[in-house]
Coordinates of C-alpha atoms in Angstrom, one line a residue:
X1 CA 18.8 -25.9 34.9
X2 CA 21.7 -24.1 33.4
X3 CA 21.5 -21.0 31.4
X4 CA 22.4 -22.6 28.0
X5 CA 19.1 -24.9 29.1
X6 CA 17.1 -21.9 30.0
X7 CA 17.5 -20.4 26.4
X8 CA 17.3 -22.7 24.7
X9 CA 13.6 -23.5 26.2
X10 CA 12.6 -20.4 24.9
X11 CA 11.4 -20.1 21.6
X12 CA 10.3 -17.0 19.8
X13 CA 6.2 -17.1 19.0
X14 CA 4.9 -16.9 15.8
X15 CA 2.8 -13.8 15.5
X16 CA -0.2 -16.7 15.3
X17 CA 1.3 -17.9 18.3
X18 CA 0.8 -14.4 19.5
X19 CA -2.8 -13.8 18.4
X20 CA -4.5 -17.4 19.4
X21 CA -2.8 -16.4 22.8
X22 CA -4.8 -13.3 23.6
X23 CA -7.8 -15.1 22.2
X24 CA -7.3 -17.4 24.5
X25 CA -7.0 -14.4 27.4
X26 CA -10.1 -13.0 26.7
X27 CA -12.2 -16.3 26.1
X28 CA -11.5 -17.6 29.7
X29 CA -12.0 -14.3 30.9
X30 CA -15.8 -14.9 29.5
X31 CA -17.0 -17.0 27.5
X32 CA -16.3 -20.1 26.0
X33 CA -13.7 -20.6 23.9
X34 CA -14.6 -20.3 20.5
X35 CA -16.3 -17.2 21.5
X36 CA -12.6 -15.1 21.2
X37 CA -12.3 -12.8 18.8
X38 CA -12.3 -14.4 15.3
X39 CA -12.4 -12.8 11.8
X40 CA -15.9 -13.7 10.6
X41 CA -14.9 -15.6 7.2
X42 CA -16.7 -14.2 3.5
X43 CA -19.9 -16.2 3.4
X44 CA -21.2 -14.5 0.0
X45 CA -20.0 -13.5 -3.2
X46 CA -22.7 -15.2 -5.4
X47 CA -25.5 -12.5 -5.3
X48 CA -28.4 -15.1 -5.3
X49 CA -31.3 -14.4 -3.5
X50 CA -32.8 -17.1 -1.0
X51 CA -35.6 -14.8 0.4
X52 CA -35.7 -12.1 2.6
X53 CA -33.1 -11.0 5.1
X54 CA -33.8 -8.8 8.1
X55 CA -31.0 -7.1 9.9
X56 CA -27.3 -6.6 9.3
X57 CA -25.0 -8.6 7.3
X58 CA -23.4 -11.4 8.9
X59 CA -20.3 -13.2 7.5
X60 CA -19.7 -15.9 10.0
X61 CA -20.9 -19.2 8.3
X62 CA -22.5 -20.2 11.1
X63 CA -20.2 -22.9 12.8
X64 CA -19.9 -22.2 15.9
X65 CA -18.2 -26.0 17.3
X66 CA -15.1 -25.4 15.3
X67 CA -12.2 -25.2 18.6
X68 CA -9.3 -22.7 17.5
X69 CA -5.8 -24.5 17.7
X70 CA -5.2 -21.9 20.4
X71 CA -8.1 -23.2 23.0
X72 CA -5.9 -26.9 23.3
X73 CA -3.0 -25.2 24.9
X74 CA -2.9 -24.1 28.4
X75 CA -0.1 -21.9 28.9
X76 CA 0.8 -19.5 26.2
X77 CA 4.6 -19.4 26.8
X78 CA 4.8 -22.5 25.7
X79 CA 3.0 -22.2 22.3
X80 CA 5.0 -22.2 19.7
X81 CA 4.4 -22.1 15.2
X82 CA 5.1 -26.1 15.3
X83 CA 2.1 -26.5 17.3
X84 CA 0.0 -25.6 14.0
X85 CA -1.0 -28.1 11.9
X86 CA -4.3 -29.6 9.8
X87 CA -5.2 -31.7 12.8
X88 CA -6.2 -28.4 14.4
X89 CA -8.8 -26.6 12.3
X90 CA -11.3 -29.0 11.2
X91 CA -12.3 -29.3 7.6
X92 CA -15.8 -26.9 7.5
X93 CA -18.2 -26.9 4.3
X94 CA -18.4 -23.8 2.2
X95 CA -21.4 -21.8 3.7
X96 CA -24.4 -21.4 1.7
X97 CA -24.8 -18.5 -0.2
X98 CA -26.5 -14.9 1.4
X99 CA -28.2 -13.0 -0.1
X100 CA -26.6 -9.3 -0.2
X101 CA -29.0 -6.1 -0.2
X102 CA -28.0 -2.8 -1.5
X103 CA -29.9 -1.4 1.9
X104 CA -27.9 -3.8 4.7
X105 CA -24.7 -2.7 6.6
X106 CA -22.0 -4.8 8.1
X107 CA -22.6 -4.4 12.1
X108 CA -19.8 -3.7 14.2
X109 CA -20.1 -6.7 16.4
X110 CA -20.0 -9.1 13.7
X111 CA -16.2 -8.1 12.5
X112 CA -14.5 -7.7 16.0
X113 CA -10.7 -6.2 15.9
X114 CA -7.8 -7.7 17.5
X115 CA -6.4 -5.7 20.7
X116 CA -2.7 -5.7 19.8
X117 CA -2.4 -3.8 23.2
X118 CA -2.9 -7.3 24.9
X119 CA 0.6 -8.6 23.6
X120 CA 2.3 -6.7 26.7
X121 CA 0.8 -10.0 29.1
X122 CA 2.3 -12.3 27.2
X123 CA 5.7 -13.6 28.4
X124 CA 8.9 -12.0 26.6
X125 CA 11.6 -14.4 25.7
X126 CA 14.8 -14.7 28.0
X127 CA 17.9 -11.7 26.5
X128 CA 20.2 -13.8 24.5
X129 CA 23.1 -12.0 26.0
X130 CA 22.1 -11.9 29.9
X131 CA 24.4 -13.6 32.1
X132 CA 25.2 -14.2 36.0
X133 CA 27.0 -11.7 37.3
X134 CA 28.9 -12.4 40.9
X135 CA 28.1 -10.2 44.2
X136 CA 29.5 -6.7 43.7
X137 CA 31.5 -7.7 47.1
X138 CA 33.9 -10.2 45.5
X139 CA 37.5 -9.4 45.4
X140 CA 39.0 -7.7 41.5
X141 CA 41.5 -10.6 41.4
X142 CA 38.9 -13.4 41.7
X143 CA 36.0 -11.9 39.0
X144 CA 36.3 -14.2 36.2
X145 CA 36.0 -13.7 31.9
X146 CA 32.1 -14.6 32.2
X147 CA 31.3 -12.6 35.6
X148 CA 33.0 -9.1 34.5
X149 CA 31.8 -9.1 30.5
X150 CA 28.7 -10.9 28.2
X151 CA 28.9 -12.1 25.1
X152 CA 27.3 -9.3 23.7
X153 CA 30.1 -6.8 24.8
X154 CA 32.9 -9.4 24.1
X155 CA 31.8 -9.1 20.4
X156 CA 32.0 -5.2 20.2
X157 CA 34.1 -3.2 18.4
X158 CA 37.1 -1.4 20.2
X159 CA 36.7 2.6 20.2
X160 CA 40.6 2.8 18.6
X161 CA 41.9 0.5 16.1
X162 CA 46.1 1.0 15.3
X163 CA 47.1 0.8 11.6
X164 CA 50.6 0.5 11.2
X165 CA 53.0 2.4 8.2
X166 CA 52.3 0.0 5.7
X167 CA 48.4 -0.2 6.2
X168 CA 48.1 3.3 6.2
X169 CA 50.3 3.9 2.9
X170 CA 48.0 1.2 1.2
X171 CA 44.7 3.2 2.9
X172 CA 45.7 6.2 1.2
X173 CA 46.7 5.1 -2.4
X174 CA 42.9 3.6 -2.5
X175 CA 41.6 6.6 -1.1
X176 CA 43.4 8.2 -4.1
X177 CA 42.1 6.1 -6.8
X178 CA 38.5 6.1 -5.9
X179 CA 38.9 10.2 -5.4
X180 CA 40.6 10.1 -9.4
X181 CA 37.7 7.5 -10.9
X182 CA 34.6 9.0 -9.1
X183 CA 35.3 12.6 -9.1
X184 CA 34.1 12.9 -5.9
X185 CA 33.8 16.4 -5.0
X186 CA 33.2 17.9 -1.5
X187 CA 31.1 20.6 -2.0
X188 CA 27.9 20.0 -4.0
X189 CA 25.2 22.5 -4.3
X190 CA 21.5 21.8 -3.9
X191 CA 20.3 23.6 -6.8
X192 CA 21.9 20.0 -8.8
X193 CA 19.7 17.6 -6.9
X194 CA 16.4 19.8 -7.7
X195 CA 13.9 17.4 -9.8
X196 CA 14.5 18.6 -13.5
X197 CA 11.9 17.2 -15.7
X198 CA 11.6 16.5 -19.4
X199 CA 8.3 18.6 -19.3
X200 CA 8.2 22.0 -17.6
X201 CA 5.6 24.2 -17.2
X202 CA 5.9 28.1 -18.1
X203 CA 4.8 29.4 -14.7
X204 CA 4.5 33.1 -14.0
X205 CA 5.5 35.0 -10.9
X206 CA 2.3 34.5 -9.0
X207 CA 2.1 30.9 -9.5
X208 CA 5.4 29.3 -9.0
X209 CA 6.1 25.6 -8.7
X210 CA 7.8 24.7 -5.4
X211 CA 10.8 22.3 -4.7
X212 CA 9.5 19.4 -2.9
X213 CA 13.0 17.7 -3.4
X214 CA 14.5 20.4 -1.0
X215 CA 15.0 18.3 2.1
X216 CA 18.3 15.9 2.3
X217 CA 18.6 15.3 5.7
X218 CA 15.7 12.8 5.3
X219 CA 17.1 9.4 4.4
X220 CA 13.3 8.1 3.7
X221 CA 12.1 11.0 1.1
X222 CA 15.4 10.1 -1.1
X223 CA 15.1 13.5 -2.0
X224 CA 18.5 13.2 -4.3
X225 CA 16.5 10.8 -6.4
X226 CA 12.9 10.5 -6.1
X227 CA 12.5 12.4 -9.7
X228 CA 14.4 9.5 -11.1
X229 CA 12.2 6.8 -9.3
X230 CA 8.8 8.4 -10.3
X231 CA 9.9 8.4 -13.5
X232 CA 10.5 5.3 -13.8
X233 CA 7.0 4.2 -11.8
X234 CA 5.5 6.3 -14.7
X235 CA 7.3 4.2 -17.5
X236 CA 6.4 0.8 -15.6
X237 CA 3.0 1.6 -14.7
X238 CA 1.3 0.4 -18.2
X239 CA 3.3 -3.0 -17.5
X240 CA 1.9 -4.4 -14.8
X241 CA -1.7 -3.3 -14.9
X242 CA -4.3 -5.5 -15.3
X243 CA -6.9 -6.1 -18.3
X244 CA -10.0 -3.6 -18.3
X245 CA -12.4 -6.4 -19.6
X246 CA -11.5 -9.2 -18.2
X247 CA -14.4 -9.9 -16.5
X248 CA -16.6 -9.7 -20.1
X249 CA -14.0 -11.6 -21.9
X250 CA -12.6 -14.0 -19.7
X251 CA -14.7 -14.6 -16.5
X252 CA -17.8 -16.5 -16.8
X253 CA -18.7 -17.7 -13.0
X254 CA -18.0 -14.3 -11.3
X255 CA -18.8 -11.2 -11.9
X256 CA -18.1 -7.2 -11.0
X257 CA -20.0 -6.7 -7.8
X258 CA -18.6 -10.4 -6.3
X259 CA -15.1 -8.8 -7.0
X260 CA -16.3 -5.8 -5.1
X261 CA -17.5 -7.9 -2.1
X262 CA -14.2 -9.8 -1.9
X263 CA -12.3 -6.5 -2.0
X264 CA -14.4 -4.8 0.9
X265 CA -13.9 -8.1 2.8
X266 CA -9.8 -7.7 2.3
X267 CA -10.3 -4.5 3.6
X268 CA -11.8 -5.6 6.6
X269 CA -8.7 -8.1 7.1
X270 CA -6.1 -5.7 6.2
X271 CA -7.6 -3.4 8.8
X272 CA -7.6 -6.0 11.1
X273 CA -4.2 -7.4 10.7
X274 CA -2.7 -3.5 11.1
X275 CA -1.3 -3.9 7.3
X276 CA 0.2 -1.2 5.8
X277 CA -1.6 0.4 2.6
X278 CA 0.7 -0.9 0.5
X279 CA -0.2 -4.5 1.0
X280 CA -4.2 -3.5 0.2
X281 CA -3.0 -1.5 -3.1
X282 CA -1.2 -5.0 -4.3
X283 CA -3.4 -7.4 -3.0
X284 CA -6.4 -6.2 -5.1
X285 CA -3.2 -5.4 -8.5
X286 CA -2.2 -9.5 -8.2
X287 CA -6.0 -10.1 -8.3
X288 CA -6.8 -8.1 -11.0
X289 CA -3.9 -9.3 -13.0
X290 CA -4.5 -13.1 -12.3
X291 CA -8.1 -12.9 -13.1
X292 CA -7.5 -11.5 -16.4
X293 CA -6.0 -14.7 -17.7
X294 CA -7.5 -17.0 -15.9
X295 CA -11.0 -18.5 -15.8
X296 CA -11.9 -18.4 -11.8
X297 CA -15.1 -20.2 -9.9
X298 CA -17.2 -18.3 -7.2
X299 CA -16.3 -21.0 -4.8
X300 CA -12.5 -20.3 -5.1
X301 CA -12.6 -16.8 -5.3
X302 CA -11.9 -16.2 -1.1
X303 CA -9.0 -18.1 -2.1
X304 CA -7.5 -16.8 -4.6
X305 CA -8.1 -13.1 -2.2
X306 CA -6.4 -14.8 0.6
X307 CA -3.8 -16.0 -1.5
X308 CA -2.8 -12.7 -3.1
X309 CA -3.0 -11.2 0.0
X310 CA -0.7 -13.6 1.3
X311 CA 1.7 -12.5 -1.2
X312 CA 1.5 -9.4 -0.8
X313 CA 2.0 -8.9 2.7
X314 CA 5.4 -11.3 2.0
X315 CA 6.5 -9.0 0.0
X316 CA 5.5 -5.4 2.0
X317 CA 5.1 -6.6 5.5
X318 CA 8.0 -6.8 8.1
X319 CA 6.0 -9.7 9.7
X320 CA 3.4 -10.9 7.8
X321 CA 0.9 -13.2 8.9
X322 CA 1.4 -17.1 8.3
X323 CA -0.8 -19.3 6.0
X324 CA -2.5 -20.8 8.8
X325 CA -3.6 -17.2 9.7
X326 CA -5.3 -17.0 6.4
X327 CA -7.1 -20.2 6.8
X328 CA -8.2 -19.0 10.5
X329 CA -9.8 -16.2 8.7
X330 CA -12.0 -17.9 6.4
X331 CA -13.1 -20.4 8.8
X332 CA -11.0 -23.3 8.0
X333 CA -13.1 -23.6 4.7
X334 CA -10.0 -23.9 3.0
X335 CA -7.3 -26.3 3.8
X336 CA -3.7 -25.0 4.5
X337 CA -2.5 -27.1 1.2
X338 CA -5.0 -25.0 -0.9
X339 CA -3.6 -22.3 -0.3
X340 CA -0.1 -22.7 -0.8
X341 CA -1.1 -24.6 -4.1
X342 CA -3.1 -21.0 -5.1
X343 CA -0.3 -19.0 -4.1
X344 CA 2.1 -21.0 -6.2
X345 CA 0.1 -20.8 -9.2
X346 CA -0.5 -17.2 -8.6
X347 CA 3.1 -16.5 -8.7
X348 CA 4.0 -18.8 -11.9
X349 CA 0.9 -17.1 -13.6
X350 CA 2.9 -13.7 -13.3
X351 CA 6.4 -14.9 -13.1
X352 CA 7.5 -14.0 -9.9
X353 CA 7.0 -9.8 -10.8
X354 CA 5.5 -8.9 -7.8
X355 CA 7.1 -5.4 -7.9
X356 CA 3.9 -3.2 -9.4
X357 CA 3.2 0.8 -9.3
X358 CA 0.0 1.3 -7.3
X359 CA -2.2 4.5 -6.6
X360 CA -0.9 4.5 -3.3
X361 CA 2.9 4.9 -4.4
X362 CA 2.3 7.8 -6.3
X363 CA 0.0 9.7 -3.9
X364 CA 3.0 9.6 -1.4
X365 CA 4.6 12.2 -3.9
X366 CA 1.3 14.0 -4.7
X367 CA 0.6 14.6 -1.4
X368 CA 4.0 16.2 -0.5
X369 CA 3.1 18.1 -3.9
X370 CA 0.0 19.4 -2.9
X371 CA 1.2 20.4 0.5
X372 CA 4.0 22.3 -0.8
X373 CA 2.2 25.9 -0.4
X374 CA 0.3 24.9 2.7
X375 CA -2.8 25.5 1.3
X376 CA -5.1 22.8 3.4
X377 CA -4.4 21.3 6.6
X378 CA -1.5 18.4 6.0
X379 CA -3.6 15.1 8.0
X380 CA -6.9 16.1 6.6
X381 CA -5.9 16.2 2.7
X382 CA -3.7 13.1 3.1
X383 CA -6.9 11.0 4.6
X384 CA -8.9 12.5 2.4
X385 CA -6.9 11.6 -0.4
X386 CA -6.1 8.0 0.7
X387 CA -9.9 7.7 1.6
X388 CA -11.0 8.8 -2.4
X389 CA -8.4 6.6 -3.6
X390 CA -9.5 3.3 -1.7
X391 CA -13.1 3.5 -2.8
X392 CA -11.6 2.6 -6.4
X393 CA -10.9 -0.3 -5.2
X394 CA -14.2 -1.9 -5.4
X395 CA -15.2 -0.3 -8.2
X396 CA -14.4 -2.6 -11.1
X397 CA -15.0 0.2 -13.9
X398 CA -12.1 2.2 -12.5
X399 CA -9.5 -0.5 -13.8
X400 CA -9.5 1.5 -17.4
X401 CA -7.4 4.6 -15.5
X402 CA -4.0 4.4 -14.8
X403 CA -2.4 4.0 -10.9
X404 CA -1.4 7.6 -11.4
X405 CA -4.4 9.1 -12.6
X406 CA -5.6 7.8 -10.0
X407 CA -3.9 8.9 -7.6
X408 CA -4.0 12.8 -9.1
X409 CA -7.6 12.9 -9.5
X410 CA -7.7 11.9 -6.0
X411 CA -6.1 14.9 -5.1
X412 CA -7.4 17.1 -7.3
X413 CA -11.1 15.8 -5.4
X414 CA -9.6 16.2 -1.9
X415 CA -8.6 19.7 -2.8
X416 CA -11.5 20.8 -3.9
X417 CA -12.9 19.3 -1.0
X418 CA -11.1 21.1 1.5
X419 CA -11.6 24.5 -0.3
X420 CA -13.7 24.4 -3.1
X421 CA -13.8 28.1 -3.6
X422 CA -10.5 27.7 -4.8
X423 CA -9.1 25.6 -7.8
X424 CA -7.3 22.9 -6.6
X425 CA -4.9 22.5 -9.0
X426 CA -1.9 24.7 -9.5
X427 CA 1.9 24.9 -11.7
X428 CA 3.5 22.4 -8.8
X429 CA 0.8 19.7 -9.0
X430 CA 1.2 19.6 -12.6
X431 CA 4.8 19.7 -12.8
X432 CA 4.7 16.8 -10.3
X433 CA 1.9 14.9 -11.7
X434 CA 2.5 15.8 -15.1
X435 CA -1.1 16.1 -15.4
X436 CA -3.1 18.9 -17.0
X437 CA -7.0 19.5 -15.3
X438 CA -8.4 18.1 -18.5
X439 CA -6.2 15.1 -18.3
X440 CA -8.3 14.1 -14.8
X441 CA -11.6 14.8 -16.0
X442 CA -13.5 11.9 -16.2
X443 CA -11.5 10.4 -13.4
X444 CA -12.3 12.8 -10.8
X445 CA -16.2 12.8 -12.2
X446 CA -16.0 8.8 -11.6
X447 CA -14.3 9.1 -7.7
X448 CA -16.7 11.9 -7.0
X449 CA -19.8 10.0 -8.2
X450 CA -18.0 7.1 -5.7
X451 CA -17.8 9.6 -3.2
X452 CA -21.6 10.4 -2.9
X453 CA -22.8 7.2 -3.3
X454 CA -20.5 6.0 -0.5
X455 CA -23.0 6.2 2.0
X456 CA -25.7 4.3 0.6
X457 CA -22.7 1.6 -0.5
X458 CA -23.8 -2.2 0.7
X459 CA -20.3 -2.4 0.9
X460 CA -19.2 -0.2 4.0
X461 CA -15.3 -1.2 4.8
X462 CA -14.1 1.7 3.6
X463 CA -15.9 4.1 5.0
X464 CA -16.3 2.8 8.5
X465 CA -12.4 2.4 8.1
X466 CA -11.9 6.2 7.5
X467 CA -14.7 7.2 9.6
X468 CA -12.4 6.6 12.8
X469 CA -10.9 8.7 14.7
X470 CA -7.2 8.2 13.4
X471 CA -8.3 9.3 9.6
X472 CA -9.4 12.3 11.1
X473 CA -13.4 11.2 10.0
X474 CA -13.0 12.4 6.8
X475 CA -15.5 9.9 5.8
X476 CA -18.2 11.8 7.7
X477 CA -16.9 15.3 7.8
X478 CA -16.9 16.3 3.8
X479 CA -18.9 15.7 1.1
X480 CA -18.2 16.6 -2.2
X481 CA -20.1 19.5 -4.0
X482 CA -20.6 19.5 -8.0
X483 CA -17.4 20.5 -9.5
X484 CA -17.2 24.0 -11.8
X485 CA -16.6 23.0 -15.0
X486 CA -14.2 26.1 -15.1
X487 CA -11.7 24.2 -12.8
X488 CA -11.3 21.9 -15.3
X489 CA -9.1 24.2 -17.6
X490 CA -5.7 24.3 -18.3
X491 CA -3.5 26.1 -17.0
X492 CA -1.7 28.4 -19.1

């Protein structure tokens, strides 16, 4: 076969490709094949009661004869994203609705975790740019274009390029206009690109606010313009948020804690799938935002979470997980047109403005904020932080404060956390945050209620999440104390 043959057998897997082929690993290494490792798909968000339930939570529906598309192929080098189709995930009814105590926890067994540490067995694709080379014994005068350079080199740059006279003069007279319109200047001084607000605070000597902008080597903190883009989350924030009473007004099949079972069960998936944060923060912001114009049924709720997640991930994720990923996930109890159909009218409902401030995007900043005088250690206040912040998720009631209230009072809580001898707030939060102690009240008073009642919670993807190893256990280690109402004041 010749090398042109050779790559163009290989074909690049899908990352479904990638998944059904260590599921298919493990399941002939014991057990049959349906037994692989599967995402256990939502079986209840109707809160009826069909009698008594003993033992953990289970959200596998219960069919076990449903074959993955993955178990019909033998060799996984040769699975490719064509291979998926409707033909290979049977059409399954909708489970019958569980009943959901307040006293029952999800067991470990029953949402098993992909082992992305498996993907080093699988075959890598053949290097586009490899080629033959001939026997370093062959003569200088007989090594050919092909043998002595790839294609790969024979597109690189050279290290000199020659401009002649003429180039040169026209190199220079641009140079010389764009120096004259753009005012370019060589030497500019940091004390410019310091974040200057509209509102400063009047700090004294003891409590001054600290320049979190200060660092320009950094590509990824945009510390040249990160006042100017927070400012501008700040002003969008109130625009894409969704209605506080939807559910009253406009819902009439679903209600606040089947919302708060779908969200722990995204969770669950975007813990799963390794997602970052950001696709949680605007899954659950495109379902608010769709379910406060339109009238939803219980039965379609897992869809329209899947969907929006879908979405989300396409728009956060540098490879997001395909549709047919999304029906694997719920156990097929959707079909693959379903939820292309729900993500289309998602989109059309809010025309195509995905782009939406989140908590998480301004807790980035009020972290680095609250870390400016070194006050707690770095890991634990951002887990902390991010932990507070998720468990307003599920609660429906928290849709009436703002992303970046949010976000503040969950610092304000992890500080006080950390150290609550001492107040947690200081002159650089609020010049940051813009936020006065008083302005978080009631917020931090509704995450710190969450907080305690967090372990009790039916609902425990959260707090198993962050009770792992990687979030430092900050689900285990700290719980909150009643705040003084002292700490509350503003600061003068």
């Amino acid at each position: 076969m010749s090398t042109q043959n050779r790559r163009s057998s290989v074909t690049t897997t899908s990352s479904l490709a990638k998944r059904q082929a260590e599921n298919l690993g493990k399941a002939a290494a014991g057990g049959p094949p349906y037994m692989a490792k599967k995402r256990p798909a939502l079986a209840n968000v109707t809160n009826q009661r069909q009698g008594p339930q003993n033992g953990p939570r289970s959200l596998v529906s219960g069919s076990s004869n449903m074959v993955p598309c993955a178990t019909k192929i033998a060799n996984a080098k040769k699975i490719s994203s064509t291979c998926i189709s409707n033909a290979g995930f049977p059409r399954s009814t909708l489970p019958a609705p569980l009943n959901v105590k307040p006293s029952v926890a999800v067991s470990s067994k029953s949402a098993p975790f992909i082992n992305y540490d498996d993907f080093s067995r699988i075959p890598s694709p053949a290097a586009p740019c490899s080629v033959d080379i001939s026997s370093p014994h062959s003569h200088e005068s007989s090594v050919s274009m092909d043998e002595s350079m790839s294609t790969c080199d024979s597109l690189k740059s050279p290290e000199f390029e020659y401009v002649d006279n003429i180039e040169m003069t026209a190199v220079d007279s641009i140079e010389r206009r764009t120096s004259t319109k753009l005012y370019i200047s060589e030497h500019v001084e940091a004390a410019e690109t310091i974040c200057k607000r509209d509102i400063l605070a009047q700090v004294g000597i003891d409590d001054e606010v600290v320049d979190v902008d200060d660092n320009f080597m950094d590509p990824q903190l945009c510390a040249t313009m990160a006042c100017d883009i927070y400012k501008h989350l700040r002003a969008t924030e109130a625009k894409k948020r969704p209605s506080t009473d939807f559910m009253e007004r406009v819902q009439k099949d679903i209600n606040a804690s089947m919302r708060a079972i779908l969200v722990d069960w995204l969770v669950e998936v975007a813990e799963e799938y390794r997602l970052v944060p950001d696709t949680l923060y605007l899954t659950i912001n495109y379902l608010d935002r769709y379910l406060s114009g339109n009238t939803m049924d219980r039965q379609r709720l897992q869809l329209l979470g899947v969907a929006c997640m879908m979405i989300a991930a396409k728009y956060e994720e540098i490879c997001a997980p395909q549709v047919e990923e999304f029906c694997y996930i719920t156990d097929n109890t959707y079909f693959k047109e379903e939820v292309l159909q729900m993500e289309s009218a998602v989109l059309n409902y809010m025309k195509f403005e995905m782009t939406a401030p989140t908590a998480k995007c301004f807790l980035r900043r009020f972290v680095r904020a609250a870390q400016g005088v070194n006050e707690a250690p770095s890991m634990q206040l951002e887990c902390l932080a991010n932990y507070i912040a998720e468990l307003s998720l599920l609660e429906y009631n928290m849709l009436c404060y703002a992303p970046s209230v949010i976000a503040a009072s969950a610092i304000f809580l992890a500080k006080y956390m950390l150290i609550p001898s001492k107040r947690p707030w200081n002159s650089t939060l609020r010049h940051y945050t813009l936020y006065q102690p008083s302005d978080l009240s009631d917020c931090v008073k509704a995450l710190h209620s969450l907080c305690c009642n967090s372990q009790s919670s039916s609902l425990p993807a959260i707090r198993e999440k962050y009770s792992q190893h990687k979030y430092k256990l900050v689900a285990q280690k700290y719980c909150p104390p009643a705040i003084p109402s002292e700490y509350f004041q503003n600061l003068s």
